[in-house]
Short mmCIF file of C-alpha atoms in Angstrom, two decimals:
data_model
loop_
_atom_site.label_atom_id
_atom_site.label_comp_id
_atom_site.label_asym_id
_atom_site.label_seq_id
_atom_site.Cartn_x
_atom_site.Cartn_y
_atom_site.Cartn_z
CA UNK T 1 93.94 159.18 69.45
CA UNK T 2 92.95 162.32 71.79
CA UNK T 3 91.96 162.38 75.39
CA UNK T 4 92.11 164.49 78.51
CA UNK T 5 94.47 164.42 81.14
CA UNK T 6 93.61 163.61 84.67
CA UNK T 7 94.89 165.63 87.61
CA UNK T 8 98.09 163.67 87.80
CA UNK T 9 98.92 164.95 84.23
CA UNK T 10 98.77 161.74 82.39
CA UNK T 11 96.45 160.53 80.05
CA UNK T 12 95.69 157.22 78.49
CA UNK T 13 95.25 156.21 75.04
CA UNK T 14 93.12 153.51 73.20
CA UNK T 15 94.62 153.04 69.91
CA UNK T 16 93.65 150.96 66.66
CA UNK T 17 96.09 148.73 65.22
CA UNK T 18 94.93 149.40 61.80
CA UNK T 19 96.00 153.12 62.41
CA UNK T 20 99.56 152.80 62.77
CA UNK T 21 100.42 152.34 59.08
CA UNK T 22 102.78 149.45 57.63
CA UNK T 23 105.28 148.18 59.20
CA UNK T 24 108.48 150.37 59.29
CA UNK T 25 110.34 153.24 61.06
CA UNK T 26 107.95 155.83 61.72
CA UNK T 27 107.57 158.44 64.44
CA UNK T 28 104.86 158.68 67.32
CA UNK T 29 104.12 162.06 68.29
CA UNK T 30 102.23 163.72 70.78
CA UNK T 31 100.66 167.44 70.80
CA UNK T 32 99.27 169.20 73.35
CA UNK T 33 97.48 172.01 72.17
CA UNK T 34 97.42 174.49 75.48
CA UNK T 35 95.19 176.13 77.81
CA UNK T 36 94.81 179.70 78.66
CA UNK T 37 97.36 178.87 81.33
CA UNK T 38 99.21 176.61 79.93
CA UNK T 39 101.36 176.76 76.70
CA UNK T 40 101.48 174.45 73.76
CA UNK T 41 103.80 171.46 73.10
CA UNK T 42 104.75 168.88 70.66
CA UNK T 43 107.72 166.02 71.88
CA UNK T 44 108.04 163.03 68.86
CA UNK T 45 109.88 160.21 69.31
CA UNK T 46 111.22 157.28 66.52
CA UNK T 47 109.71 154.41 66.31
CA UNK T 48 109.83 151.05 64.47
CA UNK T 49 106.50 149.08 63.79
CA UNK T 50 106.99 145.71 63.91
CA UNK T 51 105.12 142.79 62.56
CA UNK T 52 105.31 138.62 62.68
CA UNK T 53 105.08 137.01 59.33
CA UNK T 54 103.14 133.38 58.38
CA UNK T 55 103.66 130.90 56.06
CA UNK T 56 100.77 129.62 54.31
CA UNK T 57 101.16 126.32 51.25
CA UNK T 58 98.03 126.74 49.14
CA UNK T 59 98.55 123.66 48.34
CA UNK T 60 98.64 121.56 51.62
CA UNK T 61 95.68 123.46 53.46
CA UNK T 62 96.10 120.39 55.64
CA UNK T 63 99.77 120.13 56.56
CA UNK T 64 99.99 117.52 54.01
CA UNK T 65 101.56 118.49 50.05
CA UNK T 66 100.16 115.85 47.04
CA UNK T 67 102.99 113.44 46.49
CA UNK T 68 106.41 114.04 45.07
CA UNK T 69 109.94 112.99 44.13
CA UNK T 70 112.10 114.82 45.96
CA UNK T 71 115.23 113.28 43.40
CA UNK T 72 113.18 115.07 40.64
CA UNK T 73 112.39 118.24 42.39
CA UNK T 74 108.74 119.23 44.52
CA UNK T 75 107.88 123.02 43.67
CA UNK T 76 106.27 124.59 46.40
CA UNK T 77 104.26 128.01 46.50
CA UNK T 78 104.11 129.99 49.50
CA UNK T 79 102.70 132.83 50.78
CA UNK T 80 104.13 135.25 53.59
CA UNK T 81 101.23 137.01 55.23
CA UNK T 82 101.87 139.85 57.65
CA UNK T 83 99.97 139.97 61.01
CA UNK T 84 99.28 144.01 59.93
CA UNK T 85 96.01 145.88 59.07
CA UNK T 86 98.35 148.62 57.67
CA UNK T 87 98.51 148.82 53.90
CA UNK T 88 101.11 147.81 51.74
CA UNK T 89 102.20 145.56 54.29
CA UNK T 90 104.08 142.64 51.66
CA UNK T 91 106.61 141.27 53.37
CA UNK T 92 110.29 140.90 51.70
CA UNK T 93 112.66 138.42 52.00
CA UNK T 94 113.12 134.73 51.12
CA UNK T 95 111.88 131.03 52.32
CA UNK T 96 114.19 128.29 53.21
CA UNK T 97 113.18 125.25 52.85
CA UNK T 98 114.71 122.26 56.23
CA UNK T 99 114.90 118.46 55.88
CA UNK T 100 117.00 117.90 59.27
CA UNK T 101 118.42 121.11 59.66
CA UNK T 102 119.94 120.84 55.98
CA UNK T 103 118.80 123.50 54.15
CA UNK T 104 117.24 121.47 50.64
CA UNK T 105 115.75 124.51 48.70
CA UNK T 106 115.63 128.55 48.73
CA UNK T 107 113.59 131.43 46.75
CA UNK T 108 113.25 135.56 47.50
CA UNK T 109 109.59 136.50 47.75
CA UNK T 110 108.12 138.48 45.39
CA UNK T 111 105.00 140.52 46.18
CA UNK T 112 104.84 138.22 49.17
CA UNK T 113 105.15 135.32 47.46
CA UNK T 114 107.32 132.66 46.63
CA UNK T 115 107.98 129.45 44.60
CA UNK T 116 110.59 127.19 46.13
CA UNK T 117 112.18 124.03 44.52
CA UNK T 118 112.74 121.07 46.96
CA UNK T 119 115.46 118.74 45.99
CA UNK T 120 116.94 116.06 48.17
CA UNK T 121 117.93 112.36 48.36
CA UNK T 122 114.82 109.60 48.74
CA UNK T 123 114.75 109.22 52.18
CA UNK T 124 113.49 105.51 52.96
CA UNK T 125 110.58 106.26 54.82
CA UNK T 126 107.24 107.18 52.89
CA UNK T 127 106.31 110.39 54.06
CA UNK T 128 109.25 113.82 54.68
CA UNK T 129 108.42 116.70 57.13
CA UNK T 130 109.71 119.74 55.45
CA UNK T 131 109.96 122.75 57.86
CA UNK T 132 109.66 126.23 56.41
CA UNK T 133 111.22 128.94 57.71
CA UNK T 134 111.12 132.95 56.59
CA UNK T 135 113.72 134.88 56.57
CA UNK T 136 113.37 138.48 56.47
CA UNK T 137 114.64 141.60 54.90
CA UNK T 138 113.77 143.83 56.98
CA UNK T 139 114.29 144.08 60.52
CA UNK T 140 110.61 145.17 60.91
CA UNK T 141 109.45 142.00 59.67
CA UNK T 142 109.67 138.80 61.74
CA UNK T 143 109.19 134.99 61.36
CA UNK T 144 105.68 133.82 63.04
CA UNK T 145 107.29 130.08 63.41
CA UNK T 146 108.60 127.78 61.07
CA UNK T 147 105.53 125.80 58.74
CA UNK T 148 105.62 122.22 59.24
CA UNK T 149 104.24 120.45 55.92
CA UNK T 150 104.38 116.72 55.36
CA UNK T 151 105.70 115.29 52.09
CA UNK T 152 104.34 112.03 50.45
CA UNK T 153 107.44 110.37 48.89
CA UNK T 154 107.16 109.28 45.44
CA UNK T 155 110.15 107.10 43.51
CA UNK T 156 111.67 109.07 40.61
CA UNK T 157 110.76 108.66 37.65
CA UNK T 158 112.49 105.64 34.90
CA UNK T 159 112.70 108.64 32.58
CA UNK T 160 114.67 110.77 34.84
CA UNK T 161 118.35 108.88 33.69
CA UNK T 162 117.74 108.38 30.24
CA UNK T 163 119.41 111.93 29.28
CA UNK T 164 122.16 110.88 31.23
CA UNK T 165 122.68 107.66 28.73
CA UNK T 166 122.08 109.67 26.00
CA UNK T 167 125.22 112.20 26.81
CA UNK T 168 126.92 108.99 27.68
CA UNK T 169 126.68 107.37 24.10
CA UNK T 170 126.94 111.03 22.79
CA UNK T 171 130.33 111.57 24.62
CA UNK T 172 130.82 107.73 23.66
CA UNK T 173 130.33 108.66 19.56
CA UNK T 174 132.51 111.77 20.29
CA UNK T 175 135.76 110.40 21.51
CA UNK T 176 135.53 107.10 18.80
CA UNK T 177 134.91 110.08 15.96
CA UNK T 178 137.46 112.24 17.75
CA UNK T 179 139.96 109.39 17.47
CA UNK T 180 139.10 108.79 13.88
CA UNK T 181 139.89 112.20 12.79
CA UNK T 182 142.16 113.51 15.04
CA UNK T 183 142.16 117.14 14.98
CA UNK T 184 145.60 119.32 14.70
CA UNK T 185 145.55 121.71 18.45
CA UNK T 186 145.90 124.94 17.59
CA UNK T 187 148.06 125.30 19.89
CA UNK T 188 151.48 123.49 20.00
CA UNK T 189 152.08 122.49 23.13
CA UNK T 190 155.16 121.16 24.89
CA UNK T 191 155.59 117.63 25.43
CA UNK T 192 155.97 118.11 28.83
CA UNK T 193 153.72 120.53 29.40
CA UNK T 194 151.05 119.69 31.80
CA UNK T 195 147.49 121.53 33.61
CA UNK T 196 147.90 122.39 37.15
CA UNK T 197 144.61 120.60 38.53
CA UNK T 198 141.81 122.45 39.39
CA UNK T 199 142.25 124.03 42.89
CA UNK T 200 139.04 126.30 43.35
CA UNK T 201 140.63 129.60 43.55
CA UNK T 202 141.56 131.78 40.62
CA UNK T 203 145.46 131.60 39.99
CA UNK T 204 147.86 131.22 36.87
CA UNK T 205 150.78 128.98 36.33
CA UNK T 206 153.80 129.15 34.14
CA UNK T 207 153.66 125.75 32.01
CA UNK T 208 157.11 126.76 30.14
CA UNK T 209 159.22 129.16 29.38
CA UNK T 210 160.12 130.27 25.75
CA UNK T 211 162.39 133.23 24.40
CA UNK T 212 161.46 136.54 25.00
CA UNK T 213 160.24 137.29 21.79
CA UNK T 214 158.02 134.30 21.33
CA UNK T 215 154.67 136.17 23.23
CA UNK T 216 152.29 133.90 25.16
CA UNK T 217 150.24 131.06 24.77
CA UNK T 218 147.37 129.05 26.66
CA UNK T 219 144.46 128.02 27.73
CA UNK T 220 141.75 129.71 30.35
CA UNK T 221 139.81 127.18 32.21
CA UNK T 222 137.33 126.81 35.42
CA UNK T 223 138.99 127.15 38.79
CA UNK T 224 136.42 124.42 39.98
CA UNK T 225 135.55 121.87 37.41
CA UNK T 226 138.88 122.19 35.17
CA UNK T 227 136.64 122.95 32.29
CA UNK T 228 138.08 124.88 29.67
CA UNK T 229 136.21 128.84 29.39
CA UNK T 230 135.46 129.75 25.81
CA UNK T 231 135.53 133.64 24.74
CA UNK T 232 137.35 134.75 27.59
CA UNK T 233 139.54 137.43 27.33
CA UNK T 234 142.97 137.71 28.13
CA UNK T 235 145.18 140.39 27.98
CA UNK T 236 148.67 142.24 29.02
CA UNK T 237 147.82 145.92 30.20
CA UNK T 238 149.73 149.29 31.53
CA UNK T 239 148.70 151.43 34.00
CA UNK T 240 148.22 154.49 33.12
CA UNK T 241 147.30 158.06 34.67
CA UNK T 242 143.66 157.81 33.24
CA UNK T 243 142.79 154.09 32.74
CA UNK T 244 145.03 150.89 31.36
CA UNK T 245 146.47 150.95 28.48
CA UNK T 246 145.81 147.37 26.56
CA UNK T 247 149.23 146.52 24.47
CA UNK T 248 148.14 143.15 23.43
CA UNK T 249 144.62 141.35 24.05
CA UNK T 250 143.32 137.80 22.36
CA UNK T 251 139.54 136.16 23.33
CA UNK T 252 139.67 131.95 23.47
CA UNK T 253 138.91 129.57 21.15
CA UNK T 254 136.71 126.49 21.32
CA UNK T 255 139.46 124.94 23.40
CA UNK T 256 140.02 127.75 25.99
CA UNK T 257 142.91 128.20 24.04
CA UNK T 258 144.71 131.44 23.34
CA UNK T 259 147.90 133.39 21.62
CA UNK T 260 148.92 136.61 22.69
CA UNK T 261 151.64 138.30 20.36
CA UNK T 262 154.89 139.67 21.52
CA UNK T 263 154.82 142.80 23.08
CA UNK T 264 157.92 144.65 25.03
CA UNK T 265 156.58 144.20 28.94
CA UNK T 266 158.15 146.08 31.62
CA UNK T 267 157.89 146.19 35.20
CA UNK T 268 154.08 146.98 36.45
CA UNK T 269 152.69 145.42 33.31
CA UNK T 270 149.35 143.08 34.22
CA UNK T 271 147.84 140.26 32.32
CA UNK T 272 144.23 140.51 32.99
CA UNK T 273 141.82 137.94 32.37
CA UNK T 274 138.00 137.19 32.47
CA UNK T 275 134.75 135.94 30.86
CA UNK T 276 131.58 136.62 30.75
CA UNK T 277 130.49 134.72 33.76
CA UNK T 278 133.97 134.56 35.51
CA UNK T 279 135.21 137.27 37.84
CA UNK T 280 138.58 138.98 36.51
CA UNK T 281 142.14 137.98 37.95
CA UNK T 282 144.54 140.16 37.47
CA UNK T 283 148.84 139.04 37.69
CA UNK T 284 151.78 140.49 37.39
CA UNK T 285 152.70 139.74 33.66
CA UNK T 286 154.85 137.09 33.51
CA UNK T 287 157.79 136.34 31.06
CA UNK T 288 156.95 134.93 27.70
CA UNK T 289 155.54 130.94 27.44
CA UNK T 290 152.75 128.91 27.67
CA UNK T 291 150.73 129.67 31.03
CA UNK T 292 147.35 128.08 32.21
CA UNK T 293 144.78 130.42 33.72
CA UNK T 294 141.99 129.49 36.19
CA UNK T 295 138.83 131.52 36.54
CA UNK T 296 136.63 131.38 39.42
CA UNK T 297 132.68 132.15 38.60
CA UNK T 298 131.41 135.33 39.10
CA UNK T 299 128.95 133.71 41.59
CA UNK T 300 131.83 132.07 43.12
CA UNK T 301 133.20 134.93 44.01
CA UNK T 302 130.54 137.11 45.77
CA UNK T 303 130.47 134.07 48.12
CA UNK T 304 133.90 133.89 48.48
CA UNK T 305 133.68 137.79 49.29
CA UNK T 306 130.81 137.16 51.63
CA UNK T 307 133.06 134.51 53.73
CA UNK T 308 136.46 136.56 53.65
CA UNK T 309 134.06 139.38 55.06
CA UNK T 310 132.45 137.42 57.82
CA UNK T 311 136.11 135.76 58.72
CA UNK T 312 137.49 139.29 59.13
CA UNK T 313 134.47 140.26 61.25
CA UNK T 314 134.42 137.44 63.51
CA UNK T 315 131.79 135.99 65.46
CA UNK T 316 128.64 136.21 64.94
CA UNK T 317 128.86 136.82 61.28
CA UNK T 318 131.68 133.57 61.07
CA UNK T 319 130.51 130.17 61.17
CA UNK T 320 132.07 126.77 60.87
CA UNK T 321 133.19 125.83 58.48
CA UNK T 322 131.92 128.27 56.27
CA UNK T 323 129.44 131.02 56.72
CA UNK T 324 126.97 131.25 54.18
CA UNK T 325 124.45 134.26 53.18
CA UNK T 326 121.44 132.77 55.58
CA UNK T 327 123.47 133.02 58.68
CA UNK T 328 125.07 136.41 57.88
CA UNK T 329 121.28 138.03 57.31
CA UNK T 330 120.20 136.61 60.79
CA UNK T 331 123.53 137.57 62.21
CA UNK T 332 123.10 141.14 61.45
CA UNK T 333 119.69 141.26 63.27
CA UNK T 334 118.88 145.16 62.36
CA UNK T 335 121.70 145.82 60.67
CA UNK T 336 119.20 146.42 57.22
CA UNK T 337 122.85 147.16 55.15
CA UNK T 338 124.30 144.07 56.05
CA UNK T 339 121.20 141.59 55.87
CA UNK T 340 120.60 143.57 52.75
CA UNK T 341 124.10 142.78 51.14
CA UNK T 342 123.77 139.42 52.24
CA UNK T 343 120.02 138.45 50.56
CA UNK T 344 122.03 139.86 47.25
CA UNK T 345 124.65 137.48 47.51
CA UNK T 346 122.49 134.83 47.89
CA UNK T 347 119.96 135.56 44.66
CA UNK T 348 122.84 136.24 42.80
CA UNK T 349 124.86 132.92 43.75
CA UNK T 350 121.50 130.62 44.42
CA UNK T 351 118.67 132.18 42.56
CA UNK T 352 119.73 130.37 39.07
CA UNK T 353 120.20 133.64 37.35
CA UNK T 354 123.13 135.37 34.85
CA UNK T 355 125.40 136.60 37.12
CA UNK T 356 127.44 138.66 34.60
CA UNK T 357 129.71 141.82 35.37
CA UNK T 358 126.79 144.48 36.00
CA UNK T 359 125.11 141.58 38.58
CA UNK T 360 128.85 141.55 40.56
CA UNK T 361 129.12 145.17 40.58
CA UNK T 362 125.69 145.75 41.81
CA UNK T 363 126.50 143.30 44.49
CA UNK T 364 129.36 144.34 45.32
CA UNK T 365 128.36 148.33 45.76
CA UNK T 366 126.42 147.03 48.55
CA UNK T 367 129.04 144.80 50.14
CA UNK T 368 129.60 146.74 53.75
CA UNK T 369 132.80 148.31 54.44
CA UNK T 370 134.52 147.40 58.20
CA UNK T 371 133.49 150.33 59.42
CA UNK T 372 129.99 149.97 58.64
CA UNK T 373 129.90 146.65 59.97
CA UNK T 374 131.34 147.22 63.32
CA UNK T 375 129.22 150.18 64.15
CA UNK T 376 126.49 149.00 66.12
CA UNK T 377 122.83 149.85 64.81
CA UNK T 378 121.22 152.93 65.47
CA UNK T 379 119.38 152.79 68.53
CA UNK T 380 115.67 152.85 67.85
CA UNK T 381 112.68 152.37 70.26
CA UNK T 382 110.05 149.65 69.09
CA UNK T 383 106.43 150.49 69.11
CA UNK T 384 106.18 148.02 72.07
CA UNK T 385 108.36 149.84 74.20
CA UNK T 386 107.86 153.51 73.01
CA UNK T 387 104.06 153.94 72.70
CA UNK T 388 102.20 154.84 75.57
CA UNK T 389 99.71 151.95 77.19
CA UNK T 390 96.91 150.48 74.78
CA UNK T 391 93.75 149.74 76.41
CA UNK T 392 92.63 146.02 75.20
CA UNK T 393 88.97 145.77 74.05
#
């Protein structure tokens, strides 16, 4: 915009929405070019340009979605649209999906869109209001209001249980056939040897002692469901200088079973285990018998992170009884690093991908540290209170 300034000095601008570029951090700047009196000057402020976000269901272009089982799962497309003539403007983020304030399905947007899968009990009534709600990436993006859509209830369907008596009769079959045979463990174990139960927190237990020279024996299973973890590896290590040293290492069988051989330990020697989908857990080694191992899931874990973080922080990141990777993002409010970290944890633990060693890491690199999170953002003026006055027209 240009203009001339009255004899006060000041000068008003009209200026187009569809100038101002994407939403974003940005900087507003204004240049006076002189007179033959007067000299030249340039002053440029930051600014943030800020936009609301809608949620529009193709598919319900009257409030209302075709009928569904919520038992069986109702996918639902939706599209963020931002109130912004500025190009590129795709918001980022995810959609949550609210039957009663109970949060029933999530997915990130991609390219501004997103395909969420609804699954919840079959309420008694006939019809479900779902409520919709965006949650953004970016502190420059806002929600417009939450999307009410109505959902026809449908029964599930007979089909829907007949895997479930099919892996009943399978597991039926197994343990008859199982009993018929009667395999030889690979393992022997000790008569009274029994498995801690399952506690939901990574851990290991000495079952029983044997001599010294003996080595060790086990079995690796899930921290949650107790189920035993095939070809993970275990292993007694040394610190070294450079990087461990590995003395003796073994992966599991079939049975989450394992035999380490003897090896001379000393004091500051670690047995290390993990899998492929289960975060590490590192012990002091302990003396030689038969030891059960629980591994926590790698996606476990980054939550598990994510509430140890917002415990430590305190209010508002903490929430009773649990806070969980939704409220952390709105908790930050601009903090981008934090609300960042946070929509990471949550694809990685909720988006029903691999989360394997590289997916932890990459999470975890953007985990903030204390400092980080205590700082208060950096201040920065919003369009709405930096720009000058906008003439309506």
């Amino acid at each position: 915009g240009a203009g001339t300034t009255n004899t006060s000095g000041r000068v008003r601008f009209t200026v187009e929405s569809s100038t101002l570029g994407a939403p974003g951090r940005g900087e507003l700047r204004v240049v006076f070019a002189g007179t033959s009196d007067t000299g030249a000057a340039v002053h440029a402020i930051p600014i943030e340009r800020h936009a609301k976000v809608d949620l529009v269901v193709p598919s319900a272009p009257l409030g209302k979605l075709p009928p569904g089982s919520p038992e069986d799962g109702v996918t639902i497309d939706v599209t963020a649209i931002a109130r912004s003539e500025g190009a590129g403007a795709s918001p980022g983020g995810s959609i949550e999906a609210h039957v009663g304030g109970i949060v029933v399905g999530a997915a990130p947007l991609e390219a501004g869109k997103s395909r969420v899968l609804v699954t919840f009990a079959t309420p008694t009534a006939t019809e479900t209001t779902l409520q919709l709600r965006y949650a953004p990436d970016a502190p420059w993006y806002e929600p417009g209001g939450e999307l009410a859509i109505v959902l026809p209830v449908r029964g599930p369907s007979p089909w829907r249980h007949a895997p479930l008596v099919v892996a009943g009769l399978a597991v039926l079959m197994w343990l008859v056939l199982g009993r018929a045979r009667a395999p030889r463990r690979s393992i022997e174990k000790s008569p009274t040897s029994r498995r801690p139960a399952p506690r939901g927190e990574a851990a290991m237990h000495v079952i029983r002692a044997a001599p010294s020279a003996e080595g060790w024996t086990g079995e690796v299973v899930d921290a949650h469901d107790g189920l035993v973890v095939v070809g993970a590896r275990v292993a007694i290590e040394r610190p070294t200088f450079d990087v461990a040293q590995t003395l003796v290492s073994a992966t599991t069988d079939a049975h989450g079973e394992f035999i380490l051989p003897h090896v001379d330990a000393r004091e500051g020697d670690t047995l290390v285990a993990e899998a492929p989908l289960h975060a590490s857990l590192r012990q002091p080694a302990p003396p030689s018998g038969e030891v059960s191992i629980a591994l926590v899931m790698r996606k476990r874990a980054l939550l598990d992170r994510l509430v140890a973080w917002a415990r430590r922080r305190g209010r508002p990141f903490d929430s009773p009884p649990e806070a969980t990777p939704g409220h952390v993002r709105r908790a930050a409010g601009a903090d981008f690093a934090v609300a960042r970290w946070a929509d990471a944890v949550e694809r990685a633990a909720f988006g029903g991908g691999t989360v394997d060693a590289r997916v932890e890491a990459d999470v975890e690199r953007l985990e903030p540290n204390a400092a980080r999170a205590a700082a208060p953002p950096e201040p920065h003026d919003t369009l709405e209170d930096s720009r000058p006055p906008v003439d309506e027209d």
